[in-house]
Structure formats: C-alpha cells, structure tokens
PDB file of C-alpha atoms and ligand atoms in Angstrom:
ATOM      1  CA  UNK A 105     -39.243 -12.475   3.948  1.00  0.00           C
ATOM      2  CA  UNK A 106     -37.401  -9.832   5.418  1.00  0.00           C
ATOM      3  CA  UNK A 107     -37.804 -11.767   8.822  1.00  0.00           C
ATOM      4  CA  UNK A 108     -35.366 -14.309   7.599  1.00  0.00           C
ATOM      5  CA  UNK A 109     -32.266 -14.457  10.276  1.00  0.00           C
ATOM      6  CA  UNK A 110     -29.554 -13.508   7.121  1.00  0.00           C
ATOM      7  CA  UNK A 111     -26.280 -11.972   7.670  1.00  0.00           C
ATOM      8  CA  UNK A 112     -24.603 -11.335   4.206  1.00  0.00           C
ATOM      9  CA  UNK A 113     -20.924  -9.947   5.583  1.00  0.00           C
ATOM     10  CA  UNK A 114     -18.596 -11.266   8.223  1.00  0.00           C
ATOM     11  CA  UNK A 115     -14.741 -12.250   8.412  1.00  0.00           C
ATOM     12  CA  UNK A 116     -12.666 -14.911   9.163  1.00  0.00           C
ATOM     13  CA  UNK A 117      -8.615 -15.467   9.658  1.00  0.00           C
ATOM     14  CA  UNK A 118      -8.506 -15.845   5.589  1.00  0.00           C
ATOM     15  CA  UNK A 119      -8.433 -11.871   6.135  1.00  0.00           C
ATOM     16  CA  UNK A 120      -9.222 -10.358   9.505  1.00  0.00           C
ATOM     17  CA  UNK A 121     -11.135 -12.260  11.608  1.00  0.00           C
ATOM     18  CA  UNK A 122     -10.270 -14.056  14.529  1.00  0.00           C
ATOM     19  CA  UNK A 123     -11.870 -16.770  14.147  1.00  0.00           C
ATOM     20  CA  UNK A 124     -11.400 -20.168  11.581  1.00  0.00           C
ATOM     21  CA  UNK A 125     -13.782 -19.916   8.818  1.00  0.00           C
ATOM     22  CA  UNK A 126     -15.564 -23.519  10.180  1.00  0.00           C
ATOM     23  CA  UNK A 127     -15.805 -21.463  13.414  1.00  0.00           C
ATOM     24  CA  UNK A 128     -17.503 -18.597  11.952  1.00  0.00           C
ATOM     25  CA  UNK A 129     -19.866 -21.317  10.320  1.00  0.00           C
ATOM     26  CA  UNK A 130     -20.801 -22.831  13.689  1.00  0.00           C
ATOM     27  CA  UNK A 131     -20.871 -19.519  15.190  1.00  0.00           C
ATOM     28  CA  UNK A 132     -23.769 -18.419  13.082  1.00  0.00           C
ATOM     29  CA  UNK A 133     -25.548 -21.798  13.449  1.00  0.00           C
ATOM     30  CA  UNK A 134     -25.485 -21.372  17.159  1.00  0.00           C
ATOM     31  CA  UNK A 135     -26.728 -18.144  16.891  1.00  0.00           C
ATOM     32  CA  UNK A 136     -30.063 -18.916  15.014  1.00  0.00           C
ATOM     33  CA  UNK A 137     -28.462 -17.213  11.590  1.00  0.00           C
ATOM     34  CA  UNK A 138     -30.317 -18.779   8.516  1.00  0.00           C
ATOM     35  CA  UNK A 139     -28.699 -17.123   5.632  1.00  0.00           C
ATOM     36  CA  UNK A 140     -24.807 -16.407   5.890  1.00  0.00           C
ATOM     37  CA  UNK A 141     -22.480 -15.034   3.744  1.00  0.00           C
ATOM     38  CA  UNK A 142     -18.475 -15.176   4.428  1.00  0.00           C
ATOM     39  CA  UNK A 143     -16.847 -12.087   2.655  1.00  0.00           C
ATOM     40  CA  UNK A 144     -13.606 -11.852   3.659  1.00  0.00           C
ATOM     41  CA  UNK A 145     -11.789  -9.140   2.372  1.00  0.00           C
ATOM     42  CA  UNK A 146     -10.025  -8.843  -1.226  1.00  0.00           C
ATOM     43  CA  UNK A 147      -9.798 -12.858  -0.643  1.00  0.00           C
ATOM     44  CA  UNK A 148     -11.787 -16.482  -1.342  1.00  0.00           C
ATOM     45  CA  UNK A 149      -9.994 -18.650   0.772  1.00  0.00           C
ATOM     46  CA  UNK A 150     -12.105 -19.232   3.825  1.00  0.00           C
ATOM     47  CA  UNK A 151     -14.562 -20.089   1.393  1.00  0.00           C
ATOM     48  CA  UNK A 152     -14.485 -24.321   0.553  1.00  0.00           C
ATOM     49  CA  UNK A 153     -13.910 -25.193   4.789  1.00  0.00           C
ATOM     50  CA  UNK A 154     -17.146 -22.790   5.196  1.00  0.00           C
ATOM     51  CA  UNK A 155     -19.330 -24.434   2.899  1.00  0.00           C
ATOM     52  CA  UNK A 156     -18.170 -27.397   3.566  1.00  0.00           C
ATOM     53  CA  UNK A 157     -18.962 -26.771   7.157  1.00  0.00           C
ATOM     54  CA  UNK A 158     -22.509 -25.280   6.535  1.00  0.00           C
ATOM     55  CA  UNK A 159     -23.743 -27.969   4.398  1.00  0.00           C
ATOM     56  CA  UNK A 160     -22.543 -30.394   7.502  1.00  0.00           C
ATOM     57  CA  UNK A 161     -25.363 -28.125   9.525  1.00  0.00           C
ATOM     58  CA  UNK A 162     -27.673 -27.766   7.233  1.00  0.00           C
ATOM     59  CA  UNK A 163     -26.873 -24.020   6.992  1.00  0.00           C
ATOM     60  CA  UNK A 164     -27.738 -21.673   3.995  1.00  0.00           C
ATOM     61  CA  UNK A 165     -24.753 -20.036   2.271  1.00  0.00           C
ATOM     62  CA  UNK A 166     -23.554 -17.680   0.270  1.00  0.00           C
ATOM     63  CA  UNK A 167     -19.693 -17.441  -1.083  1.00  0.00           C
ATOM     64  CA  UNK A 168     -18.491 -14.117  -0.597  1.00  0.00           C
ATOM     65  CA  UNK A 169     -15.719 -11.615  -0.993  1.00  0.00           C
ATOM     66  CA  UNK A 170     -15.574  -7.442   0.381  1.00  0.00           C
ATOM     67  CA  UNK A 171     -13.312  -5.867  -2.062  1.00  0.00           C
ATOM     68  CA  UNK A 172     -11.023  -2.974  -1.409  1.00  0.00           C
ATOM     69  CA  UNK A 173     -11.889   0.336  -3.589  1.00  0.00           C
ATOM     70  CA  UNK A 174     -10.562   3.267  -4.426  1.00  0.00           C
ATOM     71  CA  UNK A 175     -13.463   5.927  -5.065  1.00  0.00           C
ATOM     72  CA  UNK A 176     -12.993  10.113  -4.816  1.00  0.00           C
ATOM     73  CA  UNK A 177     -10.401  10.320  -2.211  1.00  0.00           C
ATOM     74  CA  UNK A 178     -12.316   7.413  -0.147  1.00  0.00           C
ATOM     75  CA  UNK A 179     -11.518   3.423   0.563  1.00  0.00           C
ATOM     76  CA  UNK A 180     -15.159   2.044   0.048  1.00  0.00           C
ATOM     77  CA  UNK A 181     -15.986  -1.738   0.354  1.00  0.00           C
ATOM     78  CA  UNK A 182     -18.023  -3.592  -2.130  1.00  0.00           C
ATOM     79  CA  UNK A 183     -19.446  -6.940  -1.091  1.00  0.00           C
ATOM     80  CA  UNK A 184     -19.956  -9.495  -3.422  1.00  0.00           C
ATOM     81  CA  UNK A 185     -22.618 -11.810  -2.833  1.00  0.00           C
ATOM     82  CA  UNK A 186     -23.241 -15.322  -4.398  1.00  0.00           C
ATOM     83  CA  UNK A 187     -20.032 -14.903  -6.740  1.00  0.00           C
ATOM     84  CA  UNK A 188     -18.493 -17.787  -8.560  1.00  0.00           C
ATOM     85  CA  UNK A 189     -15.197 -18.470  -6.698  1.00  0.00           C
ATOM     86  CA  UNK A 190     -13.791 -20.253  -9.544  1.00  0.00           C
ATOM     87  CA  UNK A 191     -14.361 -17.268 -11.932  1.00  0.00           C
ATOM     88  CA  UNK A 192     -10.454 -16.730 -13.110  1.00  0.00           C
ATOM     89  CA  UNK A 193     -11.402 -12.794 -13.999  1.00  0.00           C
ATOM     90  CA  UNK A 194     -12.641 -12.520 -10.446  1.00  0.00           C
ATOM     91  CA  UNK A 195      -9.630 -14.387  -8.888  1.00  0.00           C
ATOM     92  CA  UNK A 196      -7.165 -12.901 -10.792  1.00  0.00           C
ATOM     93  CA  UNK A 197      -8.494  -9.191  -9.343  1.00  0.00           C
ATOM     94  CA  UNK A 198      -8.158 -10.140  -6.052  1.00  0.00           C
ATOM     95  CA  UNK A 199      -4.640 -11.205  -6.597  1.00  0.00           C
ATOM     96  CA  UNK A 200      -3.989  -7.860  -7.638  1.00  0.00           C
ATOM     97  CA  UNK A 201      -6.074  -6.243  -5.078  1.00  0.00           C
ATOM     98  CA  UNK A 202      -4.006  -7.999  -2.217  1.00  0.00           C
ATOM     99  CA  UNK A 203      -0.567  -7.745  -3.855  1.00  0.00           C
ATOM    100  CA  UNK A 204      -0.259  -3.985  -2.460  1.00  0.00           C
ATOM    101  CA  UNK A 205      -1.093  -5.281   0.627  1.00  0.00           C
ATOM    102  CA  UNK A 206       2.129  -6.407   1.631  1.00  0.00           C
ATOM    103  CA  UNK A 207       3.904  -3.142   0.231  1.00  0.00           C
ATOM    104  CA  UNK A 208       1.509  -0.892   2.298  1.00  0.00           C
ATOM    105  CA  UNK A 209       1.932  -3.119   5.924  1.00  0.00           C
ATOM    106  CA  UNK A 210       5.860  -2.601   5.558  1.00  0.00           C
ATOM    107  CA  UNK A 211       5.218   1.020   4.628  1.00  0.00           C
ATOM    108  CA  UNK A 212       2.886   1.339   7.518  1.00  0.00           C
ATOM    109  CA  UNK A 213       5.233  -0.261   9.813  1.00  0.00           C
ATOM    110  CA  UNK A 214       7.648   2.268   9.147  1.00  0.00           C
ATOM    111  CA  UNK A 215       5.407   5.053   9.663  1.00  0.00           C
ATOM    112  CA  UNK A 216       4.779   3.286  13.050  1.00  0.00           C
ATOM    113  CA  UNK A 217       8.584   3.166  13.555  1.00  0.00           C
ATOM    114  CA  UNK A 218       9.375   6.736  12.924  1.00  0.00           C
ATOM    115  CA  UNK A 219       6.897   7.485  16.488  1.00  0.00           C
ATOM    116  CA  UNK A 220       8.722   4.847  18.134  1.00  0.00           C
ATOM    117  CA  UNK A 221       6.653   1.794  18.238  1.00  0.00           C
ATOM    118  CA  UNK A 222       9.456  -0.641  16.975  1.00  0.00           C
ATOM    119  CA  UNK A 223       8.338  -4.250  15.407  1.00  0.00           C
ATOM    120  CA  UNK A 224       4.857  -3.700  14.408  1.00  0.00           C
ATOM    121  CA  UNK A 225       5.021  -5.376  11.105  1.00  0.00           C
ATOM    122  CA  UNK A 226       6.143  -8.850  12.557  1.00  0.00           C
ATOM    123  CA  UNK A 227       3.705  -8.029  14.909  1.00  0.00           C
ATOM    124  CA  UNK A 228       0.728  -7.716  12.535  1.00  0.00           C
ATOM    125  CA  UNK A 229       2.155 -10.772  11.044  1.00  0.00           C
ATOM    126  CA  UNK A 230       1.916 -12.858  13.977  1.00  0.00           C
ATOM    127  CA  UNK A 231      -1.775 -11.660  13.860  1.00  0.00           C
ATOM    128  CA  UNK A 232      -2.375 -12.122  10.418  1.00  0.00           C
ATOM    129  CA  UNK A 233      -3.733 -15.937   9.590  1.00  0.00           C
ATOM    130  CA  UNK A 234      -3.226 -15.270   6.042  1.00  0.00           C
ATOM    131  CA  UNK A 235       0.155 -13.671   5.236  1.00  0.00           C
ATOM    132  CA  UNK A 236      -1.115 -12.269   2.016  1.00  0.00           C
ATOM    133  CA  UNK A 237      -3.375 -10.315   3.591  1.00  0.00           C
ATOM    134  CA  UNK A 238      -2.386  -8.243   6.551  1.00  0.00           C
ATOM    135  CA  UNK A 239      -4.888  -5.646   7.402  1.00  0.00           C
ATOM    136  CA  UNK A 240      -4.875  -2.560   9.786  1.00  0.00           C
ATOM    137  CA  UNK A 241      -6.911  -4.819  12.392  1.00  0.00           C
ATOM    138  CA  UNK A 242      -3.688  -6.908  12.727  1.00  0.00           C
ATOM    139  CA  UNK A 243      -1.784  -3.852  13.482  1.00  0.00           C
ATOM    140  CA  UNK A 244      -4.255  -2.523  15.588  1.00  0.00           C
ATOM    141  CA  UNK A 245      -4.383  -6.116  17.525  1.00  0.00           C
ATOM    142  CA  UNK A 246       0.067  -6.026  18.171  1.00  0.00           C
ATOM    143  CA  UNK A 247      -0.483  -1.995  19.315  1.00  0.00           C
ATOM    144  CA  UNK A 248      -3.455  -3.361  21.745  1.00  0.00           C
ATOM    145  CA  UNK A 249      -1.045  -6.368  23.122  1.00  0.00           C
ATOM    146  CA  UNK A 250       2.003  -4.232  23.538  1.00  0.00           C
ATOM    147  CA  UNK A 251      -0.031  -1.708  25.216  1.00  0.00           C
ATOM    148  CA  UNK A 252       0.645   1.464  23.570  1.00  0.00           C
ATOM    149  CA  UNK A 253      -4.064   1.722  23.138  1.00  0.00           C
ATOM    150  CA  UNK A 254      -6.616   0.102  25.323  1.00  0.00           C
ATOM    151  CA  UNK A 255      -8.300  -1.594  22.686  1.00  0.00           C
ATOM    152  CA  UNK A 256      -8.565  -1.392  19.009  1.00  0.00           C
ATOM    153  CA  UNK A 257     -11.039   1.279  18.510  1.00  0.00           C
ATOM    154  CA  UNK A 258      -8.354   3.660  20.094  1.00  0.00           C
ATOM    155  CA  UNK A 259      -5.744   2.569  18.462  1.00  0.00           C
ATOM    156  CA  UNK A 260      -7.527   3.392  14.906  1.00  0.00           C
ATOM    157  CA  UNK A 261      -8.381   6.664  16.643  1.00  0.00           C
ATOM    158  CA  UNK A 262      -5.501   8.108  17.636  1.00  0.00           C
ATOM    159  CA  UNK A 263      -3.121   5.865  15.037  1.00  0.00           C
ATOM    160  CA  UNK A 264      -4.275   4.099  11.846  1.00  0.00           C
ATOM    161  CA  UNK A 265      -7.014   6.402  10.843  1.00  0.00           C
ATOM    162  CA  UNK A 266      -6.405   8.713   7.964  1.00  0.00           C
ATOM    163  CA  UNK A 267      -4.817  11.289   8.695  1.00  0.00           C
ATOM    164  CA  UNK A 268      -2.920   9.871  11.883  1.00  0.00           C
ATOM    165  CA  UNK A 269       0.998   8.892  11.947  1.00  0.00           C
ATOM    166  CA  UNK A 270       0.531   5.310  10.865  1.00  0.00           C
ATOM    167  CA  UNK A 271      -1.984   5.957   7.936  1.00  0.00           C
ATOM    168  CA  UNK A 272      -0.723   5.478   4.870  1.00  0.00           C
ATOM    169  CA  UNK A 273      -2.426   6.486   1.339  1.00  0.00           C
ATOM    170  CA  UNK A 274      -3.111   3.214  -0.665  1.00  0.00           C
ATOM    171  CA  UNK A 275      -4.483   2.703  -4.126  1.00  0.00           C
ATOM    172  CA  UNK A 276      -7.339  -0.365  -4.022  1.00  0.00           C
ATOM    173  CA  UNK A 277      -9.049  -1.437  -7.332  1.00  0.00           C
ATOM    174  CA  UNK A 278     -11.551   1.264  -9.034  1.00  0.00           C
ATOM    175  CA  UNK A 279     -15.347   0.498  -8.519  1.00  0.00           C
ATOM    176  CA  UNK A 280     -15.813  -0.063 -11.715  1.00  0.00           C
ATOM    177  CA  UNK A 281     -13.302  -2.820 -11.562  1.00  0.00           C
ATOM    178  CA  UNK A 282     -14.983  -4.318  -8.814  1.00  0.00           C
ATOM    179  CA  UNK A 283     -18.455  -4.420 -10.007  1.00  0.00           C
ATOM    180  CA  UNK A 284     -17.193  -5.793 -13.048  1.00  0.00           C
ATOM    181  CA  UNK A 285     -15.452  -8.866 -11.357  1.00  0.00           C
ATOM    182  CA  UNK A 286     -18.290  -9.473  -9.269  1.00  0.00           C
ATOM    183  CA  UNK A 287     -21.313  -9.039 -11.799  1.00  0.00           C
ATOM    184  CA  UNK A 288     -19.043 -11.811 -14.514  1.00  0.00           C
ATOM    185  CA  UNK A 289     -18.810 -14.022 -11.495  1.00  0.00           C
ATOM    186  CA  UNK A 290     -22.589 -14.102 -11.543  1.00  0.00           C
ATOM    187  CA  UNK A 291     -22.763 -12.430  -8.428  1.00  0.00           C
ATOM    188  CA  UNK A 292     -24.684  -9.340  -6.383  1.00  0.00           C
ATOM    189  CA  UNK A 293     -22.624  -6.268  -5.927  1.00  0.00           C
ATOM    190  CA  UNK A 294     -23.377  -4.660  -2.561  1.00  0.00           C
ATOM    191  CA  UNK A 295     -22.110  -1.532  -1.020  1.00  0.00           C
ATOM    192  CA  UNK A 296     -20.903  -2.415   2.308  1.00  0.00           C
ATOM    193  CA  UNK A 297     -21.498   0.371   5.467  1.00  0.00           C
ATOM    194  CA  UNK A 298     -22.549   3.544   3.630  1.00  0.00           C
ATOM    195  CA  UNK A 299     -22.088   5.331   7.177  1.00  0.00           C
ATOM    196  CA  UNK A 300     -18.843   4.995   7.535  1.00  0.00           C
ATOM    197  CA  UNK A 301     -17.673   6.621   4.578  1.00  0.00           C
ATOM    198  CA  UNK A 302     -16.936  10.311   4.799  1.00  0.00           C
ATOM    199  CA  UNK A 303     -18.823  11.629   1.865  1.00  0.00           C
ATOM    200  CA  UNK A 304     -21.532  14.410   1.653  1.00  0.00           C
ATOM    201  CA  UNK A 305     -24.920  13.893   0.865  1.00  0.00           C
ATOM    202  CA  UNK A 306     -24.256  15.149  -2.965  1.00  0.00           C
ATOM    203  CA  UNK A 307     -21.263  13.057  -2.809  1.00  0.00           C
ATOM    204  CA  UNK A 308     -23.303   9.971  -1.632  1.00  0.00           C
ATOM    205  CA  UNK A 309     -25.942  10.370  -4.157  1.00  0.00           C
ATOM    206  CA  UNK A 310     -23.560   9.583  -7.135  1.00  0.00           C
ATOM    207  CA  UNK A 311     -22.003   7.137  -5.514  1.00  0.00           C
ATOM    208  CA  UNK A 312     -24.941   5.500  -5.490  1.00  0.00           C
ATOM    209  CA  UNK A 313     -26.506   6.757  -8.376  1.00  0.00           C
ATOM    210  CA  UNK A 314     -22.652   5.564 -10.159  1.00  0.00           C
ATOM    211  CA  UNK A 315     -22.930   2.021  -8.592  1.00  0.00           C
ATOM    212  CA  UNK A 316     -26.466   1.375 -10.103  1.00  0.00           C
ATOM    213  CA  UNK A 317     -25.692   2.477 -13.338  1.00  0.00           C
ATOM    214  CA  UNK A 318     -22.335  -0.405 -13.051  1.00  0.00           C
ATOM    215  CA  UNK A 319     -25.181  -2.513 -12.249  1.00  0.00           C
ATOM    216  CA  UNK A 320     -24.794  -2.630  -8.563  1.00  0.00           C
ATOM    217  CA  UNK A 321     -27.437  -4.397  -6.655  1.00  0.00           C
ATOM    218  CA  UNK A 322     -27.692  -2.982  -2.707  1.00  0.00           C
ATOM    219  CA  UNK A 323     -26.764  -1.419   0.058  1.00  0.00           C
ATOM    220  CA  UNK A 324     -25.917  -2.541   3.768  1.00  0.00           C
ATOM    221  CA  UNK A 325     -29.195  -0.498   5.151  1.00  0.00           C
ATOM    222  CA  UNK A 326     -28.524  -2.913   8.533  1.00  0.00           C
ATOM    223  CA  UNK A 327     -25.213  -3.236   9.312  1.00  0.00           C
ATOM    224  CA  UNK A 328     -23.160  -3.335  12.825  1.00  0.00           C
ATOM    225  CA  UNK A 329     -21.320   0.025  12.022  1.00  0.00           C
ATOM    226  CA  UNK A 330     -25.001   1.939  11.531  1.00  0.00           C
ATOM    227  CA  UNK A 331     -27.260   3.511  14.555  1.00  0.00           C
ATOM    228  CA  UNK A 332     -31.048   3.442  13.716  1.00  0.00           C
ATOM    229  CA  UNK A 333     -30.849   6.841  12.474  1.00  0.00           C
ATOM    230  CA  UNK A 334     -28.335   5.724   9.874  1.00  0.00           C
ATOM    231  CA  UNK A 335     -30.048   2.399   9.499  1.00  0.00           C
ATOM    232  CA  UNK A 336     -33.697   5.045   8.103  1.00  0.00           C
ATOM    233  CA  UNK A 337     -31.493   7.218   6.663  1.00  0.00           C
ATOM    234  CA  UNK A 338     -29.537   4.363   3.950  1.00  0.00           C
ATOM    235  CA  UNK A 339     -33.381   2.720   3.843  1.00  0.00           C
ATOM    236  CA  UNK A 340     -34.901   6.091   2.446  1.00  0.00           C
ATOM    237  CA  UNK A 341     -31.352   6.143   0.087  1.00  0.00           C
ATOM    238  CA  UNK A 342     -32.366   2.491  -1.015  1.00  0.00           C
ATOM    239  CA  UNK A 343     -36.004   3.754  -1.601  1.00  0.00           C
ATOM    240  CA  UNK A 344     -34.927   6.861  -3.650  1.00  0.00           C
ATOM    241  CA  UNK A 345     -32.119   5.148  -5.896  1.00  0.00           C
ATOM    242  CA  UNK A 346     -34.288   1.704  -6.382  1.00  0.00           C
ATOM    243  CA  UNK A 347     -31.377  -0.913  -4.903  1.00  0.00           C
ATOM    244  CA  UNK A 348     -31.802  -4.213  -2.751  1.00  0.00           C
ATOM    245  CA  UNK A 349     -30.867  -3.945   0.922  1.00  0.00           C
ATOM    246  CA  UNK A 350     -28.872  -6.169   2.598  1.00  0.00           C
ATOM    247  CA  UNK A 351     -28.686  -7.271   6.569  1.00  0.00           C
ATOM    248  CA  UNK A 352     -24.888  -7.921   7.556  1.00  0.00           C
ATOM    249  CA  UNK A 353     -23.339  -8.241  10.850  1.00  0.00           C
ATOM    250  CA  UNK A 354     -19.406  -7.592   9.757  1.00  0.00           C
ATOM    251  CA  UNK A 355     -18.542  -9.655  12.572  1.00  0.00           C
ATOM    252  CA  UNK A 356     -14.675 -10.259  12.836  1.00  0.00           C
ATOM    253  CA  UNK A 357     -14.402 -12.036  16.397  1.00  0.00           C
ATOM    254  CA  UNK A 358     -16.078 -12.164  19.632  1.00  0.00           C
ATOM    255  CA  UNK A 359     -13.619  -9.673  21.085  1.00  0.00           C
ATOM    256  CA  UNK A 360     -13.510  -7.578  18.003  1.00  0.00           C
ATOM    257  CA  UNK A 361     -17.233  -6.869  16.774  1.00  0.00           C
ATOM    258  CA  UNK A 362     -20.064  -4.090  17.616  1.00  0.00           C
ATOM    259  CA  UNK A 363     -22.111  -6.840  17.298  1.00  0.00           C
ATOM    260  CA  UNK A 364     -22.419 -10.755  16.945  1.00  0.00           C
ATOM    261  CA  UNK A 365     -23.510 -13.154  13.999  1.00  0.00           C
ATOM    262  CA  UNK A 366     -27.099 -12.864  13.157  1.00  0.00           C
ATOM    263  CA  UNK A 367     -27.536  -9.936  15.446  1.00  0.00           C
ATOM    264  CA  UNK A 368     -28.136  -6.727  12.673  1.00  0.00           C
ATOM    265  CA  UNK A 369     -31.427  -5.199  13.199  1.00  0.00           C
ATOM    266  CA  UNK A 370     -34.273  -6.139  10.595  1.00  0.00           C
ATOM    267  CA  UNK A 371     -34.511  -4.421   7.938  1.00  0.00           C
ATOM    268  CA  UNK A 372     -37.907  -2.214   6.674  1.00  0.00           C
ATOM    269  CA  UNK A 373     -40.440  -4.147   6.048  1.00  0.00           C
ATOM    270  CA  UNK A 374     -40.939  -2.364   2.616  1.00  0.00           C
ATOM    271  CA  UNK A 375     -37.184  -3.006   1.623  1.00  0.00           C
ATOM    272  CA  UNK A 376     -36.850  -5.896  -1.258  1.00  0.00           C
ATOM    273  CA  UNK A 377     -34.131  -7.864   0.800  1.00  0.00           C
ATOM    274  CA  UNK A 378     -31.199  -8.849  -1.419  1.00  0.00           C
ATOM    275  CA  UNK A 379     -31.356 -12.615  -0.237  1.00  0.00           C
ATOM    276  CA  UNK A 380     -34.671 -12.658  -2.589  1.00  0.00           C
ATOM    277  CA  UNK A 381     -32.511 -12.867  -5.232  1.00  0.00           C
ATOM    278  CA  UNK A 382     -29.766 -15.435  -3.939  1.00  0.00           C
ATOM    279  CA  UNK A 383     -30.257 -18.920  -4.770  1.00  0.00           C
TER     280      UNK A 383
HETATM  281  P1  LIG B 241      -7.505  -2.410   5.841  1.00  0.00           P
HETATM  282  O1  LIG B 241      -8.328  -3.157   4.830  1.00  0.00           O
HETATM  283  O2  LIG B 241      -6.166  -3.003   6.051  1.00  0.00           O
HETATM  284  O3  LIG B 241      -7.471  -0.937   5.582  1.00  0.00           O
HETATM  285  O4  LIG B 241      -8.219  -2.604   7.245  1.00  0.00           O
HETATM  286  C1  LIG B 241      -9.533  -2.221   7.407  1.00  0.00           C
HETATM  287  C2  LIG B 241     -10.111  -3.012   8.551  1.00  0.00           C
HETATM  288  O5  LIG B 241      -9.758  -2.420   9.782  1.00  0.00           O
HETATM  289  C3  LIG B 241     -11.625  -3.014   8.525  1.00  0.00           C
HETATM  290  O6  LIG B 241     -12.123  -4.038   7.715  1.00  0.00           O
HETATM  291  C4  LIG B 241     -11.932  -3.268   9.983  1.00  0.00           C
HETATM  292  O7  LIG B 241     -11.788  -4.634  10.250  1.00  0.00           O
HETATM  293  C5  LIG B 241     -10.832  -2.540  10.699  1.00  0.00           C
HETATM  294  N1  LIG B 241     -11.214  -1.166  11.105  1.00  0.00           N
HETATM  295  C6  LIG B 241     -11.252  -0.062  10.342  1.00  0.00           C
HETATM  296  N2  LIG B 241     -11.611   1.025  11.072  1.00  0.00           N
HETATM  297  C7  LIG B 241     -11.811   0.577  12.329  1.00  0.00           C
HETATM  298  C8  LIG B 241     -12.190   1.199  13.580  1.00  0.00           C
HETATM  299  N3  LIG B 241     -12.426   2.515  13.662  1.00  0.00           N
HETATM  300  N4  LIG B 241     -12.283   0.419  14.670  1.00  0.00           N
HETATM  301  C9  LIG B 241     -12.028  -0.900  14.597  1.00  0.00           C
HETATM  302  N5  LIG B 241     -11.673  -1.543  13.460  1.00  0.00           N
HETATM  303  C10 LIG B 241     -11.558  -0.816  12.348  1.00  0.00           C
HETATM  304 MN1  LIG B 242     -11.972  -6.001   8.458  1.00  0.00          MN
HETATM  305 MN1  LIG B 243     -15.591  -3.177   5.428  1.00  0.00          MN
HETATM  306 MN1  LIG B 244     -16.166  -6.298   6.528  1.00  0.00          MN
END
C-alpha cells in the first residue's frame, strides 16, 4: 500500500508550471507514477485535458487544486485532493482567491521598479500561461532571463522572499475557508510542505491540531521541499495528531523542480497513506 508510485501535488501552465497539463500527464506515465494528482494553484483548469489524457493511458487520477491561505502571519498551502470540480461553492472561492492575484503582480512589479528592474510585470506575463494567475515563479522566470539572478532559487533569495524589495504582503483565503470549500466538494484537505513554513514547534502543533478539528485529512510527510530529517520529523507529527500522509512531488517543470514526477521518497511504512481513501 504505501509502495504504490502516487504523487498527489504537481503544477502545470493553468498556474505555474511549465509544462501543458497533457504533458504533465505523460510525464508521470513515463515515469512509472501510478496515482497522480494535478493541483494547480488557487485554479481547476488544467484539470478536463489531464483526465482526459490519463484515462487515454490508463493512468489513475485525482482532480486537484493547492489553495492560497492566509494563517498567523504565514501563506500556507492546502491541497485538495479528489474535489468535485464542478462544486459552484468551491469554484466560486477560487475566483476570489485568484482575483487579488492580478492586484498583487502589478503591485509587485512596482516594488521591482522602484530597484530598477523595469518591465517585470509584462515579463511575468509572458511567463504566465494563465493570465489570471500570475505567480512569483513567473517573476522569478523574467528576473532569471534578463539576468539580474542565476536561476530562480536566487532570485526568491535575494528578491521575492518576504521580507526582500519585491515582496509584497497579500491576503489569501482563511483556512477555514479553504477546508470548507474542499471538504463540500467531497474532497481530502491536505496540508501541503509543512517544512517550509516558518512556524515554531508550538506554532505548528495548532496548526495542525486547528486543521484536524476543520476536518483536515493529511499532511505532505514526503514532499520535494523536505530532507529525510524533515520527512521523520512531519511522520512523527502525523503519528501524534492522527492525520493521513500524503507522497507529492510539487513538480513545476523539468528545469524548475527539486525533484521529478513520481520521484518523493516512500513514505513510513506505518503511515495510513491518504490515497487509501481516494477512489
Ligand atoms: P505565489 O503563489 O505567487 O506566492 O508563488 C509561490 C510559488 O513560487 C510557489 O508555488 C513556488 O512555485 C514558487 N516558489 C516559492 N518559493 C520558492 C523558492 N524559494 N524557490 C523557488 N520557487 C519558489
Ligand atoms: Mn508554484
Ligand atoms: Mn505550495
Ligand atoms: Mn505546489
């Protein structure tokens, strides 16, 4: 059971990703992935060509959606997993998630601006394969092309992290919001890379302990943004706070991903995976 090649989060150009969301399907064929989930973020529109595409291969999968969240002074992510994507509560949610979107990429482009790096928001449009939702990772792509950071990991270093000159505060949907547009779609709420998020361990526990009681389902325990120590240290969380783990690659591209489709680390053998309870 936990064996099972699944990988519950990854992206395509309906948000970030670089790739088509057919692509992303045949990707994960290729790569021996059993189980996939597209989740593009705050959006559902990748989702009929991927289907459509995996039940062409014969591939399991899972509709999917990350959603944008406010929590403390944090952006979390909260994948859904096996939602309904013709729920209107649901769809109407992410319309209002991504409306600030386009608000926040002009005000970040003018935060670029006042540094001197002129044009970024056309830019990140010409990046962006879905002009409703333009991410930092299509900024980060223009700064990488016009040369001003090696790659993109440097660029969110040294620009569009918080706290840097192109970061600017944004206001996503609450998690209760979230959890409640997933879980009346019929779907399994997941909280996507734990490590990533700056919170202590007290802060972390009611997070967690806050998501369950929403009726939140699991965590990412193996994700591409976790090393094995933070891959133990989310399983013991899992253990302690009785939630589902999930096994997610959060691939975006080829050029643009810690790691490829399919290629998360297992998880515990003592874990309940969340695919057990996907259809
Ligand atoms: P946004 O939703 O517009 O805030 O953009 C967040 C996206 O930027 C994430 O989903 C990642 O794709 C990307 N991202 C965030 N932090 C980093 C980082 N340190 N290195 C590379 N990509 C990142
Ligand atoms: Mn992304
Ligand atoms: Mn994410
Ligand atoms: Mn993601």
């Amino acid at each position: 059971m936990n064996t099972l090649n699944a990988d519950l989060h990854c992206h395509s150009t309906a948000s970030d990703g670089t790739l088509p969301p057919g692509e992303v399907v045949r990707r994960a064929h290729a790569n021996g992935v059993e189980l996939l989930a597209l989740t593009d973020h705050d959006e559902l529109l990748g989702l009929p060509e991927a289907a459509a595409q995996a039940q062409a291969l014969g591939l399991r999968f899972v509709p999917g959606v990350e959603i944008s969240v406010s929590w403390l002074d944090q952006t979390l992510h909260i994948v859904g997993l096996g939602i309904d994507p013709t729920n209107e509560a649901l769809i109407a949610g992410l319309a209002q998630v991504r409306g600030g979107r386009d608000g926040r990429a002009a005000r970040i482009g003018a935060e670029l601006e006042r540094i001197g790096i002129r044009g970024a928001l056309e830019g990140a449009l010409r990046y962006a394969g879905n002009p409703a939702l333009v991410s930092r990772a299509h900024f980060a792509r223009y700064l990488v092309e016009i040369g001003i950071s090696k790659n993109v990991h440097d660029v969110f270093l040294h620009y569009l992290a918080r706290g840097k000159p192109g970061y600017v505060e944004h206001v996503w949907a609450t998690l209760e919001d979230a959890l409640s547009w997933i879980k009346g779609a019929g779907g399994l709420a997941v909280i996507a890379h734990p490590g990533r998020y700056r919170l202590s361990h007290a802060e972390m526990d009611i997070l967690f302990e806050r998501f369950r009681d929403l009726g939140g389902d699991a965590i990412e325990v193996s994700c591409g943004a976790h090393d094995g120590g933070q891959l133990l240290a989310f399983a013991r969380l899992a253990r302690k706070f009785g939630l589902m783990a999930s096994r997610a690659s959060d691939f975006h591209g080829p050029e643009d991903s810690p790691i490829d489709l399919g290629r998360a680390p297992p998880l515990p053998p003592d874990l309940t995976p969340v695919w057990t309870r996907l259809a």
